[in-house]
mmCIF file of N, CA, C and O in Angstrom:
data_model
loop_
_atom_site.group_PDB
_atom_site.id
_atom_site.type_symbol
_atom_site.label_atom_id
_atom_site.label_comp_id
_atom_site.label_asym_id
_atom_site.label_seq_id
_atom_site.Cartn_x
_atom_site.Cartn_y
_atom_site.Cartn_z
ATOM 1 N N UNK A 3 14.324 2.084 12.091
ATOM 2 C CA UNK A 3 13.311 1.133 11.676
ATOM 3 C C UNK A 3 13.657 0.594 10.291
ATOM 4 O O UNK A 3 14.117 1.328 9.431
ATOM 5 N N UNK A 4 13.369 -0.679 10.089
ATOM 6 C CA UNK A 4 13.604 -1.275 8.778
ATOM 7 C C UNK A 4 12.300 -1.650 8.084
ATOM 8 O O UNK A 4 12.263 -1.767 6.861
ATOM 9 N N UNK A 5 11.216 -1.819 8.856
ATOM 10 C CA UNK A 5 9.913 -2.155 8.267
ATOM 11 C C UNK A 5 8.818 -1.833 9.273
ATOM 12 O O UNK A 5 9.083 -1.725 10.474
ATOM 13 N N UNK A 6 7.590 -1.671 8.761
ATOM 14 C CA UNK A 6 6.432 -1.477 9.624
ATOM 15 C C UNK A 6 5.377 -2.518 9.284
ATOM 16 O O UNK A 6 5.324 -3.032 8.171
ATOM 17 N N UNK A 7 4.563 -2.841 10.267
ATOM 18 C CA UNK A 7 3.383 -3.667 10.062
ATOM 19 C C UNK A 7 2.202 -2.720 10.151
ATOM 20 O O UNK A 7 2.065 -1.990 11.141
ATOM 21 N N UNK A 8 1.375 -2.686 9.103
ATOM 22 C CA UNK A 8 0.295 -1.708 9.051
ATOM 23 C C UNK A 8 -0.951 -2.301 8.422
ATOM 24 O O UNK A 8 -0.858 -3.148 7.525
ATOM 25 N N UNK A 9 -2.101 -1.848 8.896
ATOM 26 C CA UNK A 9 -3.356 -2.148 8.227
ATOM 27 C C UNK A 9 -3.542 -1.043 7.188
ATOM 28 O O UNK A 9 -3.617 0.131 7.538
ATOM 29 N N UNK A 10 -3.565 -1.403 5.922
ATOM 30 C CA UNK A 10 -3.693 -0.442 4.832
ATOM 31 C C UNK A 10 -5.083 -0.590 4.222
ATOM 32 O O UNK A 10 -5.509 -1.698 3.901
ATOM 33 N N UNK A 11 -5.790 0.529 4.087
ATOM 34 C CA UNK A 11 -7.148 0.535 3.540
ATOM 35 C C UNK A 11 -7.215 1.494 2.369
ATOM 36 O O UNK A 11 -6.655 2.587 2.437
ATOM 37 N N UNK A 12 -7.885 1.082 1.285
ATOM 38 C CA UNK A 12 -8.228 1.997 0.192
ATOM 39 C C UNK A 12 -9.735 2.163 0.203
ATOM 40 O O UNK A 12 -10.475 1.215 0.456
ATOM 41 N N UNK A 13 -10.195 3.377 -0.051
ATOM 42 C CA UNK A 13 -11.617 3.676 -0.100
ATOM 43 C C UNK A 13 -11.840 4.749 -1.156
ATOM 44 O O UNK A 13 -10.883 5.369 -1.619
ATOM 45 N N UNK A 14 -13.087 4.942 -1.535
ATOM 46 C CA UNK A 14 -13.420 5.933 -2.564
ATOM 47 C C UNK A 14 -12.653 5.640 -3.852
ATOM 48 O O UNK A 14 -12.078 6.526 -4.481
ATOM 49 N N UNK A 15 -12.630 4.367 -4.253
ATOM 50 C CA UNK A 15 -11.886 3.932 -5.443
ATOM 51 C C UNK A 15 -12.684 4.242 -6.706
ATOM 52 O O UNK A 15 -13.903 4.189 -6.714
ATOM 53 N N UNK A 16 -11.966 4.567 -7.784
ATOM 54 C CA UNK A 16 -12.654 5.012 -8.992
ATOM 55 C C UNK A 16 -12.528 4.077 -10.191
ATOM 56 O O UNK A 16 -13.211 4.287 -11.181
ATOM 57 N N UNK A 17 -11.679 3.074 -10.138
ATOM 58 C CA UNK A 17 -11.440 2.260 -11.337
ATOM 59 C C UNK A 17 -11.502 0.773 -11.026
ATOM 60 O O UNK A 17 -11.067 0.329 -9.970
ATOM 61 N N UNK A 18 -12.023 -0.012 -11.965
ATOM 62 C CA UNK A 18 -11.974 -1.467 -11.863
ATOM 63 C C UNK A 18 -10.553 -1.925 -12.159
ATOM 64 O O UNK A 18 -9.873 -1.360 -13.001
ATOM 65 N N UNK A 19 -10.129 -2.963 -11.474
ATOM 66 C CA UNK A 19 -8.795 -3.510 -11.713
ATOM 67 C C UNK A 19 -7.696 -2.708 -11.049
ATOM 68 O O UNK A 19 -6.538 -2.806 -11.423
ATOM 69 N N UNK A 20 -8.043 -1.905 -10.038
ATOM 70 C CA UNK A 20 -7.036 -1.111 -9.346
ATOM 71 C C UNK A 20 -6.235 -1.958 -8.377
ATOM 72 O O UNK A 20 -6.703 -2.959 -7.857
ATOM 73 N N UNK A 21 -4.988 -1.551 -8.180
ATOM 74 C CA UNK A 21 -4.175 -2.198 -7.147
ATOM 75 C C UNK A 21 -3.164 -1.206 -6.591
ATOM 76 O O UNK A 21 -2.812 -0.227 -7.228
ATOM 77 N N UNK A 22 -2.731 -1.484 -5.371
ATOM 78 C CA UNK A 22 -1.777 -0.645 -4.663
ATOM 79 C C UNK A 22 -0.570 -1.493 -4.310
ATOM 80 O O UNK A 22 -0.709 -2.621 -3.828
ATOM 81 N N UNK A 23 0.615 -0.958 -4.570
ATOM 82 C CA UNK A 23 1.864 -1.614 -4.206
ATOM 83 C C UNK A 23 2.641 -0.690 -3.277
ATOM 84 O O UNK A 23 2.797 0.495 -3.574
ATOM 85 N N UNK A 24 3.108 -1.218 -2.165
ATOM 86 C CA UNK A 24 3.872 -0.449 -1.171
ATOM 87 C C UNK A 24 5.293 -0.995 -1.159
ATOM 88 O O UNK A 24 5.499 -2.190 -0.960
ATOM 89 N N UNK A 25 6.285 -0.109 -1.346
ATOM 90 C CA UNK A 25 7.670 -0.574 -1.483
ATOM 91 C C UNK A 25 8.642 0.514 -1.029
ATOM 92 O O UNK A 25 8.284 1.698 -0.981
ATOM 93 N N UNK A 26 9.904 0.137 -0.717
ATOM 94 C CA UNK A 26 10.848 1.110 -0.166
ATOM 95 C C UNK A 26 11.411 2.097 -1.199
ATOM 96 O O UNK A 26 11.562 3.272 -0.901
ATOM 97 N N UNK A 27 11.773 1.648 -2.391
ATOM 98 C CA UNK A 27 12.380 2.517 -3.397
ATOM 99 C C UNK A 27 12.302 1.847 -4.759
ATOM 100 O O UNK A 27 12.102 0.637 -4.848
ATOM 101 N N UNK A 28 12.454 2.630 -5.855
ATOM 102 C CA UNK A 28 12.381 2.062 -7.208
ATOM 103 C C UNK A 28 13.408 0.946 -7.381
ATOM 104 O O UNK A 28 14.439 0.962 -6.709
ATOM 105 N N UNK A 29 13.144 0.008 -8.266
ATOM 106 C CA UNK A 29 12.008 -0.070 -9.189
ATOM 107 C C UNK A 29 10.746 -0.590 -8.498
ATOM 108 O O UNK A 29 10.821 -1.216 -7.442
ATOM 109 N N UNK A 30 9.588 -0.316 -9.109
ATOM 110 C CA UNK A 30 8.308 -0.767 -8.571
ATOM 111 C C UNK A 30 8.210 -2.287 -8.681
ATOM 112 O O UNK A 30 8.409 -2.834 -9.762
ATOM 113 N N UNK A 31 7.909 -2.991 -7.593
ATOM 114 C CA UNK A 31 7.751 -4.449 -7.650
ATOM 115 C C UNK A 31 6.549 -4.853 -8.509
ATOM 116 O O UNK A 31 5.654 -4.039 -8.764
ATOM 117 N N UNK A 32 6.503 -6.098 -8.925
ATOM 118 C CA UNK A 32 5.394 -6.589 -9.743
ATOM 119 C C UNK A 32 4.259 -7.170 -8.910
ATOM 120 O O UNK A 32 3.224 -7.526 -9.455
ATOM 121 N N UNK A 33 4.427 -7.288 -7.608
ATOM 122 C CA UNK A 33 3.375 -7.811 -6.726
ATOM 123 C C UNK A 33 2.580 -6.658 -6.125
ATOM 124 O O UNK A 33 3.094 -5.556 -5.955
ATOM 125 N N UNK A 34 1.306 -6.928 -5.803
ATOM 126 C CA UNK A 34 0.466 -5.892 -5.204
ATOM 127 C C UNK A 34 0.158 -6.230 -3.750
ATOM 128 O O UNK A 34 0.214 -7.392 -3.341
ATOM 129 N N UNK A 35 -0.190 -5.199 -2.977
ATOM 130 C CA UNK A 35 -0.581 -5.379 -1.586
ATOM 131 C C UNK A 35 -2.097 -5.351 -1.407
ATOM 132 O O UNK A 35 -2.617 -5.976 -0.495
ATOM 133 N N UNK A 36 -2.809 -4.596 -2.254
ATOM 134 C CA UNK A 36 -4.269 -4.535 -2.231
ATOM 135 C C UNK A 36 -4.781 -4.515 -3.661
ATOM 136 O O UNK A 36 -4.151 -3.916 -4.539
ATOM 137 N N UNK A 37 -5.926 -5.158 -3.899
ATOM 138 C CA UNK A 37 -6.586 -5.178 -5.207
ATOM 139 C C UNK A 37 -8.054 -4.828 -5.007
ATOM 140 O O UNK A 37 -8.658 -5.261 -4.034
ATOM 141 N N UNK A 38 -8.644 -4.065 -5.957
ATOM 142 C CA UNK A 38 -10.037 -3.665 -5.786
ATOM 143 C C UNK A 38 -10.725 -3.406 -7.108
ATOM 144 O O UNK A 38 -10.095 -3.291 -8.147
ATOM 145 N N UNK A 39 -12.052 -3.297 -7.027
ATOM 146 C CA UNK A 39 -12.911 -2.857 -8.120
ATOM 147 C C UNK A 39 -13.446 -1.478 -7.765
ATOM 148 O O UNK A 39 -13.341 -1.036 -6.616
ATOM 149 N N UNK A 40 -14.045 -0.803 -8.736
ATOM 150 C CA UNK A 40 -14.562 0.551 -8.499
ATOM 151 C C UNK A 40 -15.558 0.574 -7.350
ATOM 152 O O UNK A 40 -16.324 -0.372 -7.163
ATOM 153 N N UNK A 41 -15.514 1.634 -6.588
ATOM 154 C CA UNK A 41 -16.444 1.895 -5.482
ATOM 155 C C UNK A 41 -16.342 0.892 -4.337
ATOM 156 O O UNK A 41 -17.304 0.709 -3.600
ATOM 157 N N UNK A 42 -15.206 0.232 -4.189
ATOM 158 C CA UNK A 42 -14.984 -0.693 -3.081
ATOM 159 C C UNK A 42 -14.065 -0.074 -2.046
ATOM 160 O O UNK A 42 -13.222 0.759 -2.370
ATOM 161 N N UNK A 43 -14.220 -0.510 -0.812
ATOM 162 C CA UNK A 43 -13.255 -0.236 0.251
ATOM 163 C C UNK A 43 -12.639 -1.581 0.621
ATOM 164 O O UNK A 43 -13.360 -2.542 0.896
ATOM 165 N N UNK A 44 -11.312 -1.651 0.588
ATOM 166 C CA UNK A 44 -10.597 -2.907 0.816
ATOM 167 C C UNK A 44 -9.451 -2.636 1.792
ATOM 168 O O UNK A 44 -8.788 -1.598 1.698
ATOM 169 N N UNK A 45 -9.215 -3.572 2.717
ATOM 170 C CA UNK A 45 -8.077 -3.425 3.628
ATOM 171 C C UNK A 45 -7.257 -4.708 3.652
ATOM 172 O O UNK A 45 -7.739 -5.783 3.289
ATOM 173 N N UNK A 46 -5.995 -4.561 4.081
ATOM 174 C CA UNK A 46 -5.093 -5.700 4.156
ATOM 175 C C UNK A 46 -3.999 -5.384 5.172
ATOM 176 O O UNK A 46 -3.536 -4.242 5.253
ATOM 177 N N UNK A 47 -3.592 -6.388 5.940
ATOM 178 C CA UNK A 47 -2.472 -6.225 6.857
ATOM 179 C C UNK A 47 -1.196 -6.408 6.042
ATOM 180 O O UNK A 47 -1.031 -7.428 5.364
ATOM 181 N N UNK A 48 -0.300 -5.417 6.075
ATOM 182 C CA UNK A 48 0.891 -5.427 5.230
ATOM 183 C C UNK A 48 2.154 -5.249 6.063
ATOM 184 O O UNK A 48 2.156 -4.506 7.043
ATOM 185 N N UNK A 49 3.208 -5.919 5.653
ATOM 186 C CA UNK A 49 4.547 -5.649 6.167
ATOM 187 C C UNK A 49 5.238 -4.821 5.102
ATOM 188 O O UNK A 49 5.427 -5.282 3.977
ATOM 189 N N UNK A 50 5.596 -3.579 5.440
ATOM 190 C CA UNK A 50 6.137 -2.642 4.466
ATOM 191 C C UNK A 50 7.599 -2.356 4.798
ATOM 192 O O UNK A 50 7.912 -1.818 5.861
ATOM 193 N N UNK A 51 8.495 -2.718 3.895
ATOM 194 C CA UNK A 51 9.914 -2.425 4.061
ATOM 195 C C UNK A 51 10.146 -0.934 3.837
ATOM 196 O O UNK A 51 9.594 -0.350 2.910
ATOM 197 N N UNK A 52 10.966 -0.333 4.687
ATOM 198 C CA UNK A 52 11.255 1.096 4.588
ATOM 199 C C UNK A 52 12.604 1.327 3.915
ATOM 200 O O UNK A 52 13.499 0.480 3.988
ATOM 201 N N UNK A 53 12.759 2.492 3.278
ATOM 202 C CA UNK A 53 14.055 2.833 2.686
ATOM 203 C C UNK A 53 14.970 3.408 3.764
ATOM 204 O O UNK A 53 14.599 3.482 4.942
ATOM 205 N N UNK A 54 16.164 3.842 3.392
ATOM 206 C CA UNK A 54 17.157 4.293 4.369
ATOM 207 C C UNK A 54 16.723 5.550 5.123
ATOM 208 O O UNK A 54 17.222 5.823 6.210
ATOM 209 N N UNK A 55 15.781 6.320 4.579
ATOM 210 C CA UNK A 55 15.291 7.504 5.288
ATOM 211 C C UNK A 55 14.043 7.205 6.121
ATOM 212 O O UNK A 55 13.450 8.106 6.710
ATOM 213 N N UNK A 56 13.617 5.931 6.162
ATOM 214 C CA UNK A 56 12.484 5.527 6.987
ATOM 215 C C UNK A 56 11.128 5.755 6.357
ATOM 216 O O UNK A 56 10.125 5.838 7.055
ATOM 217 N N UNK A 57 11.076 5.832 5.029
ATOM 218 C CA UNK A 57 9.794 6.048 4.348
ATOM 219 C C UNK A 57 9.565 4.961 3.291
ATOM 220 O O UNK A 57 10.430 4.133 3.043
ATOM 221 N N UNK A 58 8.388 4.984 2.669
ATOM 222 C CA UNK A 58 8.057 4.043 1.614
ATOM 223 C C UNK A 58 7.250 4.762 0.543
ATOM 224 O O UNK A 58 6.767 5.874 0.748
ATOM 225 N N UNK A 59 7.091 4.114 -0.605
ATOM 226 C CA UNK A 59 6.318 4.647 -1.725
ATOM 227 C C UNK A 59 5.056 3.829 -1.887
ATOM 228 O O UNK A 59 5.083 2.602 -1.755
ATOM 229 N N UNK A 60 3.942 4.498 -2.173
ATOM 230 C CA UNK A 60 2.676 3.828 -2.482
ATOM 231 C C UNK A 60 2.365 4.086 -3.953
ATOM 232 O O UNK A 60 2.241 5.238 -4.373
ATOM 233 N N UNK A 61 2.272 3.011 -4.753
ATOM 234 C CA UNK A 61 1.991 3.112 -6.178
ATOM 235 C C UNK A 61 0.570 2.648 -6.451
ATOM 236 O O UNK A 61 0.215 1.515 -6.136
ATOM 237 N N UNK A 62 -0.256 3.521 -7.017
ATOM 238 C CA UNK A 62 -1.630 3.196 -7.403
ATOM 239 C C UNK A 62 -1.644 2.989 -8.907
ATOM 240 O O UNK A 62 -1.324 3.900 -9.661
ATOM 241 N N UNK A 63 -2.040 1.801 -9.346
ATOM 242 C CA UNK A 63 -1.967 1.436 -10.760
ATOM 243 C C UNK A 63 -2.885 2.266 -11.651
ATOM 244 O O UNK A 63 -2.474 2.714 -12.726
ATOM 245 N N UNK A 64 -4.141 2.462 -11.260
ATOM 246 C CA UNK A 64 -5.094 3.123 -12.143
ATOM 247 C C UNK A 64 -6.161 3.853 -11.334
ATOM 248 O O UNK A 64 -6.516 3.423 -10.240
ATOM 249 N N UNK A 65 -6.666 4.940 -11.874
ATOM 250 C CA UNK A 65 -7.740 5.674 -11.210
ATOM 251 C C UNK A 65 -7.256 6.389 -9.962
ATOM 252 O O UNK A 65 -6.080 6.711 -9.828
ATOM 253 N N UNK A 66 -8.191 6.610 -9.055
ATOM 254 C CA UNK A 66 -7.854 7.278 -7.801
ATOM 255 C C UNK A 66 -8.421 6.486 -6.633
ATOM 256 O O UNK A 66 -9.371 5.729 -6.779
ATOM 257 N N UNK A 67 -7.804 6.671 -5.476
ATOM 258 C CA UNK A 67 -8.250 6.008 -4.248
ATOM 259 C C UNK A 67 -7.706 6.777 -3.062
ATOM 260 O O UNK A 67 -6.595 7.315 -3.120
ATOM 261 N N UNK A 68 -8.490 6.847 -2.000
ATOM 262 C CA UNK A 68 -7.988 7.381 -0.738
ATOM 263 C C UNK A 68 -7.294 6.229 -0.013
ATOM 264 O O UNK A 68 -7.829 5.115 0.052
ATOM 265 N N UNK A 69 -6.100 6.473 0.517
ATOM 266 C CA UNK A 69 -5.308 5.432 1.172
ATOM 267 C C UNK A 69 -5.134 5.792 2.644
ATOM 268 O O UNK A 69 -4.735 6.906 2.979
ATOM 269 N N UNK A 70 -5.443 4.837 3.522
ATOM 270 C CA UNK A 70 -5.291 5.003 4.967
ATOM 271 C C UNK A 70 -4.281 3.971 5.447
ATOM 272 O O UNK A 70 -4.434 2.775 5.181
ATOM 273 N N UNK A 71 -3.234 4.419 6.121
ATOM 274 C CA UNK A 71 -2.192 3.522 6.653
ATOM 275 C C UNK A 71 -2.199 3.642 8.171
ATOM 276 O O UNK A 71 -1.903 4.702 8.721
ATOM 277 N N UNK A 72 -2.558 2.541 8.838
ATOM 278 C CA UNK A 72 -2.626 2.499 10.298
ATOM 279 C C UNK A 72 -1.509 1.588 10.793
ATOM 280 O O UNK A 72 -1.626 0.366 10.767
ATOM 281 N N UNK A 73 -0.403 2.181 11.237
ATOM 282 C CA UNK A 73 0.771 1.414 11.662
ATOM 283 C C UNK A 73 0.488 0.731 12.982
ATOM 284 O O UNK A 73 0.059 1.358 13.953
ATOM 285 N N UNK A 74 0.751 -0.587 13.023
ATOM 286 C CA UNK A 74 0.533 -1.397 14.229
ATOM 287 C C UNK A 74 1.813 -1.648 14.999
ATOM 288 O O UNK A 74 1.788 -1.856 16.200
ATOM 289 N N UNK A 75 2.957 -1.675 14.296
ATOM 290 C CA UNK A 75 4.240 -1.957 14.923
ATOM 291 C C UNK A 75 5.364 -1.771 13.928
ATOM 292 O O UNK A 75 5.124 -1.431 12.765
ATOM 293 N N UNK A 76 6.593 -1.999 14.385
ATOM 294 C CA UNK A 76 7.756 -1.815 13.510
ATOM 295 C C UNK A 76 8.863 -2.786 13.862
ATOM 296 O O UNK A 76 8.903 -3.331 14.955
ATOM 297 N N UNK A 77 9.777 -2.972 12.900
ATOM 298 C CA UNK A 77 11.003 -3.753 13.090
ATOM 299 C C UNK A 77 12.166 -2.783 13.097
ATOM 300 O O UNK A 77 12.205 -1.864 12.297
ATOM 301 N N UNK A 78 13.119 -2.994 13.973
ATOM 302 C CA UNK A 78 14.299 -2.118 13.973
ATOM 303 C C UNK A 78 15.551 -2.905 13.713
ATOM 304 O O UNK A 78 15.551 -4.099 13.653
#
């Protein structure tokens, strides 16, 4: 697999101005996949590129959030 298509949801967020970036390997990109305010639940359909071992990194900018990744499909 080279990428997945997934519905990504953050919930139980603790900080205003939070964002989540999903990427294959360092360095961390400057674009975000989800943005939220405190106490919000937000979802977004994302295409996530995978690294050579078939995984990705999720970077949370500030505070804490529960992250749910529901994979819908993949590219090979």
